[in-house]
Short mmCIF file of C-alpha atoms in Angstrom, two decimals:
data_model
loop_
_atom_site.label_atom_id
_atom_site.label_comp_id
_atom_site.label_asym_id
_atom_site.label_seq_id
_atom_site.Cartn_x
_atom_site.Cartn_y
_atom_site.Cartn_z
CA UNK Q 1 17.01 -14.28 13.67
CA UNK Q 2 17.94 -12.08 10.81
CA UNK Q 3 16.52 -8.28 12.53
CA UNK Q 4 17.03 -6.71 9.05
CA UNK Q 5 13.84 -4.69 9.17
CA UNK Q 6 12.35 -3.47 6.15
CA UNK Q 7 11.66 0.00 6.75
CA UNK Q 8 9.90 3.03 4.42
CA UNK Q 9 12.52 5.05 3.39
CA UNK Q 10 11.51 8.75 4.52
CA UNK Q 11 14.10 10.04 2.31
CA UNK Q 12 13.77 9.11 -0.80
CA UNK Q 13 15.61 10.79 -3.84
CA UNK Q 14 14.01 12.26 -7.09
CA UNK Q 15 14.64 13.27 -10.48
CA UNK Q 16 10.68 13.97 -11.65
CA UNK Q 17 8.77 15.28 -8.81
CA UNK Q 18 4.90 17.10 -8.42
CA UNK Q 19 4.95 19.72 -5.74
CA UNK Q 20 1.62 20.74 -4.28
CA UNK Q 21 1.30 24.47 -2.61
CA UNK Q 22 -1.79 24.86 -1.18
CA UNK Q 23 -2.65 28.49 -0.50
CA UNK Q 24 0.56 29.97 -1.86
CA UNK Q 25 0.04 33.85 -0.78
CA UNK Q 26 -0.86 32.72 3.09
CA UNK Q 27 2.72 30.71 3.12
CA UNK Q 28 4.43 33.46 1.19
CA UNK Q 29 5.10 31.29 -2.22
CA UNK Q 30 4.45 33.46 -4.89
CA UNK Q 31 5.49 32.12 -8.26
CA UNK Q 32 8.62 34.64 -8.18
CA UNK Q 33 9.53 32.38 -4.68
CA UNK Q 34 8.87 29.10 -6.15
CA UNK Q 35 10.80 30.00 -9.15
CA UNK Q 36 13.93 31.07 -6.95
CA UNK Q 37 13.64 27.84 -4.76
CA UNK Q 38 13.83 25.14 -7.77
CA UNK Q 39 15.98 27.62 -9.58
CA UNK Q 40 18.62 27.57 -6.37
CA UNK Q 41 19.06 23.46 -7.30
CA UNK Q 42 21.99 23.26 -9.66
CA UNK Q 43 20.22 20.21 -11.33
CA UNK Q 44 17.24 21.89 -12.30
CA UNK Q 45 16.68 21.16 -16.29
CA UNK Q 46 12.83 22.27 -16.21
CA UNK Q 47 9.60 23.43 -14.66
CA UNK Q 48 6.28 24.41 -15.45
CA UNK Q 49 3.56 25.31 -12.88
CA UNK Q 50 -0.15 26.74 -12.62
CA UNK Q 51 -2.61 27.69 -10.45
CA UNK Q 52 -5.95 26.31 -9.63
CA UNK Q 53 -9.18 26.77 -7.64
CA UNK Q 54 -10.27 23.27 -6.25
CA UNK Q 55 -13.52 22.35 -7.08
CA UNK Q 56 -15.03 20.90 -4.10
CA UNK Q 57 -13.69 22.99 -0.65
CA UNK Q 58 -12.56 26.03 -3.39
CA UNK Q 59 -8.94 25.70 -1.80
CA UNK Q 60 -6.56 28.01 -4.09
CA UNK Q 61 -3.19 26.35 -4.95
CA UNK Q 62 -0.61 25.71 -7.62
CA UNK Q 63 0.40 22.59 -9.32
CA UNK Q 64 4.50 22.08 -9.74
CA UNK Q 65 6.36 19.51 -12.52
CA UNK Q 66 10.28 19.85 -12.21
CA UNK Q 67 12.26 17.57 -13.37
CA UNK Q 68 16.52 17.18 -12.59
CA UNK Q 69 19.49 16.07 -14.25
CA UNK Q 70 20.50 14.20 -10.95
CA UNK Q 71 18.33 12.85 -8.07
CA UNK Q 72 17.31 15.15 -5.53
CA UNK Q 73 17.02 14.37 -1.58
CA UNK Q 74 12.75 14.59 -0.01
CA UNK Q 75 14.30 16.67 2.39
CA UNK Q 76 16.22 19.19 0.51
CA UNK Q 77 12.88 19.89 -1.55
CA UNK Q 78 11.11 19.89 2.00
CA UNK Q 79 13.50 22.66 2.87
CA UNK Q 80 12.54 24.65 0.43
CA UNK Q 81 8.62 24.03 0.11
CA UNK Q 82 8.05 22.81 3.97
CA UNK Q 83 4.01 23.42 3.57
CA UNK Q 84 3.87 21.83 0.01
CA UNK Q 85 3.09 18.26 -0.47
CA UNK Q 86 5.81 16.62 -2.33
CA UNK Q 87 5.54 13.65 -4.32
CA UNK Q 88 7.78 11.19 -6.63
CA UNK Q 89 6.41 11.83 -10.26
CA UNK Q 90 5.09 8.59 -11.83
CA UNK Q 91 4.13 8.23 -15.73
CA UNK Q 92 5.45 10.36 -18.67
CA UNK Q 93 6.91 13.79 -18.95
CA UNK Q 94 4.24 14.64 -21.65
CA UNK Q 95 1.51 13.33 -18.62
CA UNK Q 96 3.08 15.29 -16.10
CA UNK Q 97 2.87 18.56 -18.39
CA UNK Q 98 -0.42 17.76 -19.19
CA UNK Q 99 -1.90 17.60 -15.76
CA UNK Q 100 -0.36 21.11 -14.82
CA UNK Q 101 -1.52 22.91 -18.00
CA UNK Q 102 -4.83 20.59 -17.73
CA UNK Q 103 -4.65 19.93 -22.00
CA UNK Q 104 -4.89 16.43 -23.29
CA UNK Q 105 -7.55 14.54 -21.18
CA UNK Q 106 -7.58 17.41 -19.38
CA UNK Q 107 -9.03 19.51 -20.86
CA UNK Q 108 -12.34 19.24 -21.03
CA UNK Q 109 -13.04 17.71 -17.58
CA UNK Q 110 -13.76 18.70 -14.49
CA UNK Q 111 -10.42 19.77 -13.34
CA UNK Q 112 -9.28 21.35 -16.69
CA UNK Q 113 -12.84 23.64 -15.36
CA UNK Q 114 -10.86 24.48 -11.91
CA UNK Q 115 -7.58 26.69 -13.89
CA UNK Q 116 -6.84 30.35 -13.23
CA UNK Q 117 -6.25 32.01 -16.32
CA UNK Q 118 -2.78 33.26 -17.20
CA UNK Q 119 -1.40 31.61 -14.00
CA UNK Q 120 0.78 29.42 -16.53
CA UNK Q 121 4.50 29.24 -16.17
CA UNK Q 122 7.71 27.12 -17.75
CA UNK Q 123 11.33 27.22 -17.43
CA UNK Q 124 13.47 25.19 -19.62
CA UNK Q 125 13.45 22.88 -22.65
CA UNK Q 126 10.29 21.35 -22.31
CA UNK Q 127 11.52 17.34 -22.08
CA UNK Q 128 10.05 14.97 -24.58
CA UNK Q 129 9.00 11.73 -24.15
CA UNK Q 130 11.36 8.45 -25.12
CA UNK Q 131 9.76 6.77 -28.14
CA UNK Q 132 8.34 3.35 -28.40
CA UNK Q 133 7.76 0.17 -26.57
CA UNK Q 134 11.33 1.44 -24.00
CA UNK Q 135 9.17 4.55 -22.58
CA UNK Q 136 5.77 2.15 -22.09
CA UNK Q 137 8.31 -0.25 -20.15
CA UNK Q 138 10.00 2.48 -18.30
CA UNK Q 139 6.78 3.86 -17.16
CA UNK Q 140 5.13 0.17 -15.95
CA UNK Q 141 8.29 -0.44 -14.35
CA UNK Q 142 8.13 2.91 -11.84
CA UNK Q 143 4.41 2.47 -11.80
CA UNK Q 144 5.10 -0.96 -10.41
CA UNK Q 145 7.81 0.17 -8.35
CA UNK Q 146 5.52 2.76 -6.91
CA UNK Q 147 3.40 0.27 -5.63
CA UNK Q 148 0.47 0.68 -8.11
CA UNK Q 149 -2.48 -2.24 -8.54
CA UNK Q 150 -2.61 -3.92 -12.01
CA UNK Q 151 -5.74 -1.82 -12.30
CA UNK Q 152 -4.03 1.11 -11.15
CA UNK Q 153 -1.69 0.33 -13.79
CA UNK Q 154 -4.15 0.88 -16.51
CA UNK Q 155 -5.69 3.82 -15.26
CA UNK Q 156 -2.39 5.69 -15.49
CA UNK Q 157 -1.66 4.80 -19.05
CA UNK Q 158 -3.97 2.20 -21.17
CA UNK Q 159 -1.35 1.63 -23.54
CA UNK Q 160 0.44 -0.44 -20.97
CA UNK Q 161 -2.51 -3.54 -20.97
CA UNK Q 162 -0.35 -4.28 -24.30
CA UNK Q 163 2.44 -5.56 -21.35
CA UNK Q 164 -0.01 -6.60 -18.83
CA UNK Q 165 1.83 -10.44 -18.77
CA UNK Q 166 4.77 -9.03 -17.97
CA UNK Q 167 2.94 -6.91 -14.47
CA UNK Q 168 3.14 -9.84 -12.41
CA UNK Q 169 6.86 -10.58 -13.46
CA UNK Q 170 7.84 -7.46 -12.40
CA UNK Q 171 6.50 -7.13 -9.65
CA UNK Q 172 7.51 -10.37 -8.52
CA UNK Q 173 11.35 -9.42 -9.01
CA UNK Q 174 10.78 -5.96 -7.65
CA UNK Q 175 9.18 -7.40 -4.31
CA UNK Q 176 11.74 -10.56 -3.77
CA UNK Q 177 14.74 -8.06 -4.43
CA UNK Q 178 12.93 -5.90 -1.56
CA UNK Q 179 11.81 -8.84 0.94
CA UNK Q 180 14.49 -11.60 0.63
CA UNK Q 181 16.81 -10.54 2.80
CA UNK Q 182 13.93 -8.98 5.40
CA UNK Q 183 12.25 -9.87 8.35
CA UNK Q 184 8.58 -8.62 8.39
CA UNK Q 185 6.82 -7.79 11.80
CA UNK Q 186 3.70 -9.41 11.29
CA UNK Q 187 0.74 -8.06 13.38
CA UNK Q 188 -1.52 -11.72 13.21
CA UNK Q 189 -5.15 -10.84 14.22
CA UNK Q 190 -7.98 -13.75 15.40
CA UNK Q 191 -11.23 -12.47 14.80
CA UNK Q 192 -14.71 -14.59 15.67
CA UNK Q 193 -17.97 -14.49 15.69
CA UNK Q 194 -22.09 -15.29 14.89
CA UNK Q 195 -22.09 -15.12 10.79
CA UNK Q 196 -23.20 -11.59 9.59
CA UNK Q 197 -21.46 -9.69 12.80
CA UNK Q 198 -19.30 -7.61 10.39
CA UNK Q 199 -15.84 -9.21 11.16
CA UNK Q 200 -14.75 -9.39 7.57
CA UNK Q 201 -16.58 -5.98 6.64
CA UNK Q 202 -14.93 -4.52 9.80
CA UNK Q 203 -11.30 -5.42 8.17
CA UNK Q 204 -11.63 -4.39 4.72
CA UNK Q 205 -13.43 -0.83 6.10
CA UNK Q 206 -10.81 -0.21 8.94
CA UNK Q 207 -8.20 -0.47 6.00
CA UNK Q 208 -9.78 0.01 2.70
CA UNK Q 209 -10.77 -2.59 0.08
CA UNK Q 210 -8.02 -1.61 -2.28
CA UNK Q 211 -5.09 -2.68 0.42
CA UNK Q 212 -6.71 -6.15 1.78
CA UNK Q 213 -6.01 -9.66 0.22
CA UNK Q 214 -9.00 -11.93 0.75
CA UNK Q 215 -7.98 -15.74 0.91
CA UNK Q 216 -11.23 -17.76 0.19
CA UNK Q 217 -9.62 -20.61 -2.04
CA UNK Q 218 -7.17 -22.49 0.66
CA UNK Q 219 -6.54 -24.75 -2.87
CA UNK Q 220 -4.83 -22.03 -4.58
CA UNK Q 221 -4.50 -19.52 -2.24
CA UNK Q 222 -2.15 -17.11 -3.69
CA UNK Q 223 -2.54 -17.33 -7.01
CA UNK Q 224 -3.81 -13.78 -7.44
CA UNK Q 225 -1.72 -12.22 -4.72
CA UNK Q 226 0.10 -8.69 -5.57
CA UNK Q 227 2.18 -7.66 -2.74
CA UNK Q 228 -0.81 -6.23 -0.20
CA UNK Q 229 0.35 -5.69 3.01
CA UNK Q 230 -2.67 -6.93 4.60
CA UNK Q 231 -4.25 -10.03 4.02
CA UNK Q 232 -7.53 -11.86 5.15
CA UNK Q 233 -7.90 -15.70 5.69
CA UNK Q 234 -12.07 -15.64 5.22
CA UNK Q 235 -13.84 -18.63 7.31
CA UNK Q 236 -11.15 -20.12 8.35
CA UNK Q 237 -11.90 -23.77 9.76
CA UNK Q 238 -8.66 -25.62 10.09
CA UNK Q 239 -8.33 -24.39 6.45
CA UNK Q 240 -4.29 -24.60 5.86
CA UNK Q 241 -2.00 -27.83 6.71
CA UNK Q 242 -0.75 -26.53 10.34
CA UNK Q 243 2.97 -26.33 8.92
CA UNK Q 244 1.93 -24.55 6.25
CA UNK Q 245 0.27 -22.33 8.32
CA UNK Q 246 3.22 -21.61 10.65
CA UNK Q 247 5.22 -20.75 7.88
CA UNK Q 248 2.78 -17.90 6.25
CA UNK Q 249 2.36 -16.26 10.62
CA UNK Q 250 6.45 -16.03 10.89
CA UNK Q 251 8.31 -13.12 9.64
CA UNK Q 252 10.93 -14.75 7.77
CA UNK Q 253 11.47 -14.21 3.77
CA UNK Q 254 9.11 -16.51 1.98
CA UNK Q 255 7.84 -17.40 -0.86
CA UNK Q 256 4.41 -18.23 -1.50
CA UNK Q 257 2.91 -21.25 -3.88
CA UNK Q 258 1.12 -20.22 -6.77
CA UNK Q 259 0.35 -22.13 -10.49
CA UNK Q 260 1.94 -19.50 -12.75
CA UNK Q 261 4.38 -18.18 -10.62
CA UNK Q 262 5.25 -18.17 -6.89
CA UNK Q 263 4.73 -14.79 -5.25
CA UNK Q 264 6.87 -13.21 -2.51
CA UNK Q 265 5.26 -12.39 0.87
CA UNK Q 266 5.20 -8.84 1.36
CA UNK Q 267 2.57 -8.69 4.22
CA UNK Q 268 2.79 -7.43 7.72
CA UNK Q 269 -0.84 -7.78 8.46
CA UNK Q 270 -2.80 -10.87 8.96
CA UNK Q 271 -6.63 -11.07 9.84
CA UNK Q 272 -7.68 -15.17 10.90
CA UNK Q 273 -11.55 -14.68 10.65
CA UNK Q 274 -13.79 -17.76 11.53
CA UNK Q 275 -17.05 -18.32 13.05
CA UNK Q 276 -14.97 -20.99 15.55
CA UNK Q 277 -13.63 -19.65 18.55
CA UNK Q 278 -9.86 -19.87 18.80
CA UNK Q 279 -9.62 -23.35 20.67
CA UNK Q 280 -11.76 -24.74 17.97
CA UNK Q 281 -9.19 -24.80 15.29
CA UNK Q 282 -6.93 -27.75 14.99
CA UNK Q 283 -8.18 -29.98 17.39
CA UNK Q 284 -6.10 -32.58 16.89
CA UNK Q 285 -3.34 -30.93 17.04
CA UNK Q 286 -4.39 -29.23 20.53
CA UNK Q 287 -4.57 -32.36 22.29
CA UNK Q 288 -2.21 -34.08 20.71
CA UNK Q 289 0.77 -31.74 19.61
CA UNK Q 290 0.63 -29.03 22.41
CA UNK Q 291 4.30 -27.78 21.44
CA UNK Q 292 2.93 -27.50 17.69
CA UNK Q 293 -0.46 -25.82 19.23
CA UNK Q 294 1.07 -23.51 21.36
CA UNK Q 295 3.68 -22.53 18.17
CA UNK Q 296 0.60 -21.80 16.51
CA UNK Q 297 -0.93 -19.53 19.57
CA UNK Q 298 2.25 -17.50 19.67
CA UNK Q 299 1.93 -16.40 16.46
CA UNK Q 300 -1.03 -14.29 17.46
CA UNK Q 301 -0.97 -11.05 18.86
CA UNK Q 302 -4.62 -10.38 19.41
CA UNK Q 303 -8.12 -11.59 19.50
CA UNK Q 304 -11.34 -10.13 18.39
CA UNK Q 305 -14.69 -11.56 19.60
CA UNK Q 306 -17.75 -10.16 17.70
CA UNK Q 307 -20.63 -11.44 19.82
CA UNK Q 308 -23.07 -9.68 17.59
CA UNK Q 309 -22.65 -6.38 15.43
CA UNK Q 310 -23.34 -4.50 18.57
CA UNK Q 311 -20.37 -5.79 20.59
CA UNK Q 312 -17.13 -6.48 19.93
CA UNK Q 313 -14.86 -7.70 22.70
CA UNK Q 314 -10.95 -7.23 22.13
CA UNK Q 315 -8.11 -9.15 23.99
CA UNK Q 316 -4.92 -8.23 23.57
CA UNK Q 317 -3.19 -11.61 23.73
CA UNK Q 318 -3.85 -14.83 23.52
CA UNK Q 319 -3.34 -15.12 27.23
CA UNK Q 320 -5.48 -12.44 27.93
CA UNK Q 321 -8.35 -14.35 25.77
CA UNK Q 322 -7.57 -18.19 27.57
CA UNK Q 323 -7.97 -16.38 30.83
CA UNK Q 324 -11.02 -14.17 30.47
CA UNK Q 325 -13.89 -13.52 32.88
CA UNK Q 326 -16.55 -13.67 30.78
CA UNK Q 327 -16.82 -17.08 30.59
CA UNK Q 328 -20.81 -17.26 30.57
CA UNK Q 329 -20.80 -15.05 27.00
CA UNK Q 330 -18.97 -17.74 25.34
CA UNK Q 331 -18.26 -21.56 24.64
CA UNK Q 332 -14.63 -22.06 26.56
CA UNK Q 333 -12.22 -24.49 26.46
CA UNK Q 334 -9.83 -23.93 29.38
CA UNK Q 335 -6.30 -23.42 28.02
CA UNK Q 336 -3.28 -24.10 29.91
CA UNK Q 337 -1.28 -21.24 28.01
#
């Protein structure tokens, strides 16, 4: 088994950062110390900063853009700005600049409202933008590197729905570079339970709606898939050819079917959610495959009973679940497992 584990990297290099200082006077960053800390970096080409008054908890901070002629290590920033939050800079120079000084779009919206006056301050040649249809692709292809939705995509920059045949592409190539060669812990989740309990609603709240992929169409399943680490196989009844099902619960590199172009599994979360209790599924193959069932069993980590939206029983293994007490609360078939 290939162990290769795809890991975050926590120290990820820069040239275009934003820098966040939250109350700068109570962690003694003054503009005169910011200014020596980026100005300390040999690779420093430019900077402009400014000072704001949040709008909703009032909190005082200032706003950072620097940009370097060579990368620059998370942690040698940290060093120098250990209470700031610290950020890769996605999106144009001229977008960057224009959220500091809060012109543009900015201007006249709620946040260009939440500047202090005279607060403003640059160092360097202020860098301009690359021209054309290069810069647009330049800027999808870190926004999709980033990790961005295609919506998110659009939001940034509008411009870019001119490309938006090409998201997919990228992000396809971007993902299989990433997972082909990784193994993927996968977390696999069964959750039952009376229609209307809140299994599904419990999923997409515990993780946010944004970050969940929702299978409902077990015909084309993947076809609108884009790289979410968590995903959700609604009502399922049996719903996937068993193999096929193995396949998508194991950790192994994959690639997923889809009609305009496969998709690479990035996941590391999957949710089974059914109104059949777990022995219910497949069974055929239960009584008449038991190495195939029980490959299928192993592939789940935990089980989730919602008896109503009230109470919610959790077993932490299948085990745990096949040799429960409770066997009065709920239809049982007695597992041998």
């Amino acid at each position: 088994m290939n162990n290769n584990k795809n890991k975050v990297n926590k120290n990820p290099q820069f040239t275009k950062v934003q820098i966040t200082q939250n109350n700068p006077l109570e962690f003694d960053m003054s503009h005169d110390k910011i200014s020596k800390a980026l100005r300390d970096l040999k690779s420093l080409q430019y900077y402009i900063m400014g000072d704001e008054i949040g709008g909703k908890d009032g909190t005082y901070h200032t706003h950072i853009y620097a940009v370097f002629s060579a990368p620059v290590r998370f942690s040698t920033l940290k060093k120098r700005f250990p209470s700031a939050h610290i950020e890769k800079a996605i999106s144009t120079h001229s977008s960057n600049i224009a959220y500091v000084e809060k012109s543009g779009k900015w201007a006249h919206s709620e946040k260009g409202l939440t500047t202090v006056p005279n607060t403003l301050e640059e160092y360097g040649t202020r860098p301009t933008d690359s021209n054309g249809s290069n810069a647009l692709l330049c800027e999808l292809y870190e926004l999709i590197k980033d990790g961005k939705s295609n919506f998110e995509i659009l939001e940034a920059n509008a411009d870019l729905i001119k490309y938006f045949d090409k998201f997919d592409r990228i992000r396809l190539t971007l993902n299989t570079e990433k997972y082909k060669k990784c193994w993927r812990d996968l977390e696999v989740t069964y959750i039952f339970g009376k229609t209307g309990a809140g299994k599904s609603r419990f999923v997409m709240e515990t993780y946010g709606y944004e970050n969940v992929f929702r299978v409902t169409d077990y015909t084309h399943a993947w076809d609108t898939y884009e790289g979410q680490d968590i995903v959700v196989l609604e009502e399922y009844a049996s719903s996937f050819q068993i193999q096929k099902l193995l396949n998508y619960l194991d950790g192994y590199p994959l690639k997923l079917e889809a009609r305009y172009s496969d998709k690479t599994a990035c996941y590391t979360k999957v949710f089974i959610i059914s109104n059949l209790n777990l022995e219910e599924q497949y069974p055929n193959i239960r009584d008449e495959q038991r190495e195939v069932w029980n490959a299928f069993l192993r592939r789940i980590n935990k089980v989730i009973y919602f008896k109503d939206s009230d109470t919610i029983i959790h077993y932490d293994s299948v085990s745990e679940y096949f040799h429960r007490d409770n066997a009065t609360d709920q239809p049982i078939i007695k597992m041998d497992f």
